[in-house]
Amino acid sequence: MFKRLPGDEARNLVSTTPDTAVVFRPAVVKTPAILTIVILAWRMLAGLVRTIWRHPIAATIPVALGATWYVYGWPMAASLLGTVILILASWAYIDRASFNRLIGYRLLAWWRLTWIYRRHWQPVLIVSGLGRHIRGRDYLPRLGKVTCTSWADQVTVRMLKGQPVKDWTDRTDHLAQGFGATSCRVTLTQAGHLTLTFPRSDPLSEPLPALSIPTEPTVGPIEIGTREDGRPWRLKVHGTHVLVAGATGAGKGSIIWSVIRSLLPAASVGLVELWALDPKLMELSYGRALFGTRYAATPEECADLLDEAVTVMQKRAARFAGLQRSHTPTIDAPFVLVLVDEVAFLTAYQSDRQLRQRISCALATLTTQGRAVGVGVLAALQDPRKEVMNIRNLFPDKIALRLDESEQVDMVLGDGARDRGALADRISPVPERGAGVGYVRLEASPEPIRVRAAYVSDADIHAMVNAYTPYGSAA
């Protein structure tokens, strides 16, 4: 009545009654005790060597204290320990930055590696689906080094063989919640190795005042704010085109006016020309005097100004043909930056079809041919959908400020940008916390960078108008 089992499986059956489940006796392999002892000793030795290699200072301190206690007694060891603690406390009080860089962040990294990541590594990865449970054994990606900065933990991970990066980018929410962080960002450092960034605080939560106007003329990269890691945010405008997308009140004006502010010294000596298209008549009109005759507000004026920029571009291309492949700003051939406050108003929302096609063709021509001859476009818009802005892929560098929907993040920054940590849809709508905060994706790097632009107030713009006068025309 029973099906014959192959090989010797039949003898391992515990019960063969019809109303009892078939149970197989597990195979037992007896390991010699000496082999088990050797394996455990080897693991302890390897762990000790690895600990000393990774934390030489932390390993030296207890050894030195123990040796002092053994040779001179516990009073001398206690005195030595108190002296070390006093020196470290004084160092932290006098120069907190250097103490944190050399001691503080290293101790914090060791603590978070031990108490946060190593302790929760297995359950978080199993629950999130990044580990594998096969035949009673857990296969987990290997936890590597933890590095702490002033605002985040950077955790290195060695993935399982054959595991795709997409498995990690799809589970950033699981990782963030599992390790008690607000978000998680995944960066592929090399084949098979990732870096997970878990922010501990938000260094961009406070508004930034307007930056000082540069003392020397420059065409970039120009400083317009700060990055999340504390370094200055320098935006390249010469030799590229920049698209800024963000909802109402997201801070697009902060980026535009910070760029203008940084380029004013170069514009005053004739190395830069700022051409402004302001169809809303609200943002750029406040500093209209800075643009001179290169200011347009009505759709007809904007179309004429764009056609003039195309003419300048074509004349330069004919002049530079066969002589140079890249542009260097000079007084005879300055860098022309075309600023468009709300580009969708001139393209998708323009009722005059002929005028709309004319503007769209001019913008497409500038963004495909302009940067090699020193004509750049900085365009801002609210709605990044394809039917609204069908030439968004012609902008090499893109900035996503606060957006209304998660799908819009990939529309602006490219596919997979949100999975890599560009959470532009989660930026706070409160102006004090979120205005000017965004994510940048540059042509040279697919990884989004979180930044905040400095806020240029009306008083700052008024001071700029008083200090600088209009400048000549491009040739």
Coordinates of N, CA and C in Angstrom, one line a residue, residues 54-55 57-59 61 84 88 91-92 99-115 146-148 153:
R54 N 41.1 46.8 13.5 CA 40.1 47.9 13.2 C 40.1 49.0 14.3
H55 N 40.4 48.6 15.6 CA 40.3 49.6 16.7 C 41.7 49.5 17.5
I57 N 43.6 51.8 18.8 CA 43.6 52.7 20.0 C 42.7 52.1 21.1
A58 N 41.5 51.7 20.8 CA 40.6 51.2 21.8 C 41.2 49.9 22.4
A59 N 41.9 49.1 21.6 CA 42.5 47.9 22.1 C 43.7 48.1 23.0
I61 N 44.3 50.8 24.9 CA 44.0 51.4 26.3 C 43.8 50.3 27.3
V84 N 44.1 60.4 31.5 CA 43.6 60.3 30.2 C 42.2 60.9 30.0
L88 N 41.3 64.1 27.5 CA 40.3 64.0 26.5 C 39.2 65.0 26.7
W91 N 40.5 68.4 25.8 CA 40.6 68.5 24.3 C 39.2 68.8 23.7
A92 N 38.2 68.0 24.1 CA 36.9 68.2 23.6 C 36.3 69.6 23.9
F99 N 38.5 67.1 18.0 CA 38.3 65.9 18.9 C 37.3 65.0 18.3
N100 N 36.2 65.6 17.7 CA 35.2 64.7 17.1 C 35.8 64.0 15.9
R101 N 36.6 64.7 15.1 CA 37.1 64.1 13.9 C 38.1 62.9 14.2
L102 N 38.9 63.0 15.3 CA 39.9 62.0 15.6 C 39.5 61.0 16.6
I103 N 38.6 61.4 17.6 CA 38.2 60.5 18.7 C 36.7 60.3 18.7
G104 N 35.9 61.4 18.8 CA 34.5 61.3 19.0 C 33.7 60.5 18.1
Y105 N 33.9 60.8 16.8 CA 33.2 60.0 15.8 C 33.6 58.6 15.7
R106 N 34.9 58.3 16.0 CA 35.3 56.9 16.0 C 34.7 56.1 17.1
L107 N 34.6 56.7 18.3 CA 33.9 56.1 19.4 C 32.4 55.9 19.1
L108 N 31.8 56.9 18.5 CA 30.4 56.8 18.2 C 30.2 55.7 17.2
A109 N 31.1 55.6 16.2 CA 31.0 54.5 15.2 C 31.1 53.1 15.8
W110 N 32.0 53.0 16.8 CA 32.1 51.7 17.4 C 30.9 51.4 18.2
W111 N 30.3 52.3 18.9 CA 29.1 52.1 19.7 C 27.9 51.7 18.8
R112 N 27.7 52.5 17.7 CA 26.6 52.2 16.9 C 26.8 50.9 16.1
L113 N 28.0 50.6 15.8 CA 28.2 49.3 15.1 C 27.8 48.1 16.1
T114 N 28.2 48.3 17.4 CA 28.0 47.2 18.3 C 26.5 47.2 18.8
W115 N 25.9 48.3 19.1 CA 24.6 48.3 19.7 C 23.5 48.4 18.8
V146 N 31.6 50.8 9.9 CA 30.6 51.9 10.2 C 31.4 53.2 10.4
T147 N 31.1 54.2 9.6 CA 31.8 55.5 9.7 C 30.7 56.5 10.1
C148 N 31.0 57.3 11.1 CA 30.1 58.3 11.6 C 30.6 59.7 11.2
D153 N 25.3 58.1 9.6 CA 26.2 56.8 9.7 C 26.3 56.3 8.3

